GROMACS .gro file of C-alpha atoms in nm:
model
  201
    1UNK     CA    1   6.031  -2.828  -5.860
    2UNK     CA    2   5.696  -2.787  -5.686
    3UNK     CA    3   5.479  -3.093  -5.650
    4UNK     CA    4   5.103  -3.057  -5.680
    5UNK     CA    5   4.878  -3.311  -5.512
    6UNK     CA    6   4.502  -3.299  -5.554
    7UNK     CA    7   4.309  -3.507  -5.302
    8UNK     CA    8   3.956  -3.580  -5.422
    9UNK     CA    9   3.699  -3.747  -5.199
   10UNK     CA   10   3.510  -4.027  -5.372
   11UNK     CA   11   3.154  -3.972  -5.487
   12UNK     CA   12   2.843  -4.048  -5.282
   13UNK     CA   13   2.703  -4.395  -5.222
   14UNK     CA   14   2.381  -4.524  -5.072
   15UNK     CA   15   2.551  -4.536  -4.731
   16UNK     CA   16   2.661  -4.175  -4.760
   17UNK     CA   17   2.311  -4.060  -4.847
   18UNK     CA   18   2.157  -4.263  -4.563
   19UNK     CA   19   2.401  -4.142  -4.295
   20UNK     CA   20   2.560  -4.484  -4.245
   21UNK     CA   21   2.921  -4.571  -4.180
   22UNK     CA   22   3.045  -4.690  -4.521
   23UNK     CA   23   3.117  -5.047  -4.619
   24UNK     CA   24   3.269  -5.136  -4.956
   25UNK     CA   25   2.954  -5.043  -5.144
   26UNK     CA   26   2.948  -4.920  -5.506
   27UNK     CA   27   2.852  -4.575  -5.624
   28UNK     CA   28   2.486  -4.526  -5.704
   29UNK     CA   29   2.379  -4.511  -6.069
   30UNK     CA   30   2.301  -4.138  -6.072
   31UNK     CA   31   2.645  -4.055  -5.939
   32UNK     CA   32   2.820  -4.277  -6.194
   33UNK     CA   33   2.628  -4.112  -6.478
   34UNK     CA   34   2.732  -3.763  -6.364
   35UNK     CA   35   3.107  -3.828  -6.335
   36UNK     CA   36   3.209  -3.810  -6.704
   37UNK     CA   37   3.069  -3.459  -6.726
   38UNK     CA   38   3.286  -3.351  -6.435
   39UNK     CA   39   3.610  -3.502  -6.565
   40UNK     CA   40   3.690  -3.208  -6.793
   41UNK     CA   41   3.704  -2.978  -6.491
   42UNK     CA   42   4.009  -3.151  -6.349
   43UNK     CA   43   4.356  -3.016  -6.433
   44UNK     CA   44   4.615  -3.219  -6.620
   45UNK     CA   45   4.815  -3.455  -6.396
   46UNK     CA   46   5.105  -3.695  -6.441
   47UNK     CA   47   4.947  -3.985  -6.254
   48UNK     CA   48   4.640  -4.089  -6.059
   49UNK     CA   49   4.613  -4.287  -5.735
   50UNK     CA   50   4.314  -4.416  -5.540
   51UNK     CA   51   4.214  -4.585  -5.219
   52UNK     CA   52   4.147  -4.956  -5.260
   53UNK     CA   53   3.774  -4.944  -5.183
   54UNK     CA   54   3.525  -4.999  -5.463
   55UNK     CA   55   3.377  -4.650  -5.433
   56UNK     CA   56   3.719  -4.487  -5.476
   57UNK     CA   57   3.804  -4.700  -5.779
   58UNK     CA   58   3.466  -4.638  -5.940
   59UNK     CA   59   3.498  -4.263  -5.886
   60UNK     CA   60   3.840  -4.263  -6.050
   61UNK     CA   61   3.718  -4.474  -6.343
   62UNK     CA   62   3.412  -4.253  -6.388
   63UNK     CA   63   3.643  -3.953  -6.418
   64UNK     CA   64   3.854  -4.133  -6.679
   65UNK     CA   65   4.149  -4.181  -6.444
   66UNK     CA   66   4.363  -4.496  -6.459
   67UNK     CA   67   4.435  -4.490  -6.087
   68UNK     CA   68   4.690  -4.704  -5.905
   69UNK     CA   69   4.547  -4.849  -5.580
   70UNK     CA   70   4.734  -4.730  -5.270
   71UNK     CA   71   4.667  -4.868  -4.922
   72UNK     CA   72   4.760  -4.541  -4.749
   73UNK     CA   73   4.464  -4.375  -4.922
   74UNK     CA   74   4.208  -4.620  -4.781
   75UNK     CA   75   3.921  -4.487  -4.574
   76UNK     CA   76   3.925  -4.482  -4.195
   77UNK     CA   77   3.839  -4.835  -4.078
   78UNK     CA   78   3.520  -4.809  -3.872
   79UNK     CA   79   3.539  -5.170  -3.755
   80UNK     CA   80   3.209  -5.320  -3.642
   81UNK     CA   81   3.028  -4.991  -3.709
   82UNK     CA   82   3.061  -5.043  -4.084
   83UNK     CA   83   2.719  -5.037  -4.248
   84UNK     CA   84   2.542  -4.907  -3.938
   85UNK     CA   85   2.361  -4.573  -3.921
   86UNK     CA   86   2.510  -4.301  -3.705
   87UNK     CA   87   2.173  -4.261  -3.534
   88UNK     CA   88   2.185  -4.629  -3.441
   89UNK     CA   89   2.528  -4.588  -3.281
   90UNK     CA   90   2.409  -4.279  -3.093
   91UNK     CA   91   2.120  -4.480  -2.948
   92UNK     CA   92   2.302  -4.808  -2.881
   93UNK     CA   93   2.656  -4.699  -2.788
   94UNK     CA   94   2.653  -4.333  -2.686
   95UNK     CA   95   2.952  -4.367  -2.453
   96UNK     CA   96   3.160  -4.544  -2.717
   97UNK     CA   97   3.077  -4.281  -2.977
   98UNK     CA   98   3.159  -4.000  -2.735
   99UNK     CA   99   3.491  -4.165  -2.650
  100UNK     CA  100   3.579  -4.201  -3.020
  101UNK     CA  101   3.505  -3.835  -3.086
  102UNK     CA  102   3.683  -3.704  -2.776
  103UNK     CA  103   3.999  -3.917  -2.777
  104UNK     CA  104   4.194  -3.944  -3.106
  105UNK     CA  105   4.357  -4.265  -2.980
  106UNK     CA  106   4.024  -4.439  -2.906
  107UNK     CA  107   3.886  -4.709  -3.135
  108UNK     CA  108   3.581  -4.851  -2.957
  109UNK     CA  109   3.453  -4.994  -3.284
  110UNK     CA  110   3.755  -5.223  -3.310
  111UNK     CA  111   3.882  -5.053  -3.625
  112UNK     CA  112   4.125  -4.767  -3.673
  113UNK     CA  113   4.160  -4.470  -3.441
  114UNK     CA  114   4.175  -4.114  -3.569
  115UNK     CA  115   4.532  -4.094  -3.437
  116UNK     CA  116   4.628  -4.398  -3.646
  117UNK     CA  117   4.467  -4.246  -3.954
  118UNK     CA  118   4.654  -3.920  -3.900
  119UNK     CA  119   4.982  -4.109  -3.867
  120UNK     CA  120   4.914  -4.315  -4.179
  121UNK     CA  121   4.821  -4.020  -4.398
  122UNK     CA  122   5.101  -3.801  -4.261
  123UNK     CA  123   5.364  -4.068  -4.330
  124UNK     CA  124   5.235  -4.112  -4.683
  125UNK     CA  125   5.241  -3.739  -4.754
  126UNK     CA  126   5.592  -3.697  -4.619
  127UNK     CA  127   5.713  -3.984  -4.837
  128UNK     CA  128   5.586  -3.835  -5.167
  129UNK     CA  129   5.855  -3.724  -5.418
  130UNK     CA  130   5.808  -3.347  -5.468
  131UNK     CA  131   5.833  -3.342  -5.847
  132UNK     CA  132   5.502  -3.461  -5.996
  133UNK     CA  133   5.143  -3.354  -6.045
  134UNK     CA  134   4.919  -3.616  -5.890
  135UNK     CA  135   4.553  -3.668  -5.819
  136UNK     CA  136   4.447  -3.912  -5.549
  137UNK     CA  137   4.086  -4.029  -5.524
  138UNK     CA  138   4.031  -4.111  -5.161
  139UNK     CA  139   3.781  -4.039  -4.881
  140UNK     CA  140   3.660  -3.741  -4.676
  141UNK     CA  141   3.839  -3.872  -4.365
  142UNK     CA  142   4.169  -3.888  -4.553
  143UNK     CA  143   4.123  -3.530  -4.679
  144UNK     CA  144   4.059  -3.416  -4.323
  145UNK     CA  145   4.367  -3.600  -4.198
  146UNK     CA  146   4.580  -3.446  -4.473
  147UNK     CA  147   4.470  -3.094  -4.383
  148UNK     CA  148   4.546  -3.159  -4.014
  149UNK     CA  149   4.894  -3.286  -4.104
  150UNK     CA  150   4.983  -3.008  -4.347
  151UNK     CA  151   4.871  -2.737  -4.105
  152UNK     CA  152   5.043  -2.912  -3.810
  153UNK     CA  153   4.711  -2.881  -3.629
  154UNK     CA  154   4.626  -3.079  -3.315
  155UNK     CA  155   4.455  -3.414  -3.368
  156UNK     CA  156   4.131  -3.274  -3.224
  157UNK     CA  157   4.107  -3.045  -3.529
  158UNK     CA  158   4.009  -3.351  -3.735
  159UNK     CA  159   3.651  -3.317  -3.606
  160UNK     CA  160   3.639  -2.947  -3.699
  161UNK     CA  161   3.689  -3.011  -4.070
  162UNK     CA  162   3.382  -3.116  -4.264
  163UNK     CA  163   3.446  -3.270  -4.606
  164UNK     CA  164   3.165  -3.395  -4.829
  165UNK     CA  165   3.177  -3.648  -5.115
  166UNK     CA  166   3.370  -3.499  -5.411
  167UNK     CA  167   3.543  -3.245  -5.188
  168UNK     CA  168   3.881  -3.136  -5.321
  169UNK     CA  169   4.202  -3.032  -5.144
  170UNK     CA  170   4.493  -2.882  -5.339
  171UNK     CA  171   4.834  -2.930  -5.175
  172UNK     CA  172   5.177  -2.813  -5.289
  173UNK     CA  173   5.527  -2.927  -5.189
  174UNK     CA  174   5.830  -2.706  -5.256
  175UNK     CA  175   6.090  -2.970  -5.170
  176UNK     CA  176   6.092  -2.873  -4.802
  177UNK     CA  177   5.735  -2.874  -4.677
  178UNK     CA  178   5.371  -2.911  -4.771
  179UNK     CA  179   5.137  -2.614  -4.800
  180UNK     CA  180   4.760  -2.599  -4.837
  181UNK     CA  181   4.689  -2.409  -5.157
  182UNK     CA  182   4.311  -2.431  -5.142
  183UNK     CA  183   4.022  -2.649  -5.034
  184UNK     CA  184   3.668  -2.687  -5.158
  185UNK     CA  185   3.515  -2.913  -4.900
  186UNK     CA  186   3.148  -2.898  -4.991
  187UNK     CA  187   3.129  -3.022  -5.352
  188UNK     CA  188   3.318  -3.095  -5.672
  189UNK     CA  189   3.097  -2.832  -5.843
  190UNK     CA  190   3.358  -2.573  -5.745
  191UNK     CA  191   3.657  -2.764  -5.885
  192UNK     CA  192   3.711  -2.494  -6.146
  193UNK     CA  193   3.757  -2.238  -5.871
  194UNK     CA  194   4.001  -2.454  -5.678
  195UNK     CA  195   4.226  -2.521  -5.975
  196UNK     CA  196   4.261  -2.147  -6.018
  197UNK     CA  197   4.378  -2.113  -5.659
  198UNK     CA  198   4.062  -1.978  -5.501
  199UNK     CA  199   4.027  -2.075  -5.136
  200UNK     CA  200   3.728  -2.207  -4.947
  201UNK     CA  201   3.395  -2.038  -5.003
   0.00000   0.00000   0.00000
């Protein structure tokens, strides 16, 4: 039996809109108000999961999903860069930022490296039972890591995938391997297209 796994990036927060590395901030009021209207565009699933951050849980709740918190779906840990603007890091620590983006094993912020994220997400995907329809509300970085893993792409490909808040990735497992069915990485507004199997725009 084929398993279907929808990975949905959580909605935008004030940090997202300001170009800051996220903390555990809540969704903004406008985003929360819009979520119920989007819920009907999701397909029927057997269960829902979510990262443990507040923004993931609030996105799931706003969509009417009773999501089980799962540590493997947590965002990439940005260490001491949490809450800081990217422009600030560029100005204050250009070498550290360049190292982080060039070397998947680097973690100059003291948090989690991209390589560690890829390993975490890959292990979680490979441990999923291939017989359910699931939705997981998580984070853009986790979506990017999942795509890298499913396509068996090199770790450097992580930086070549751009996923926005409310991006959606549709994965299938046939009992032997994962396959990428479709991805809408710019916005949830195209969820209807993705659930019909239409690929990226």
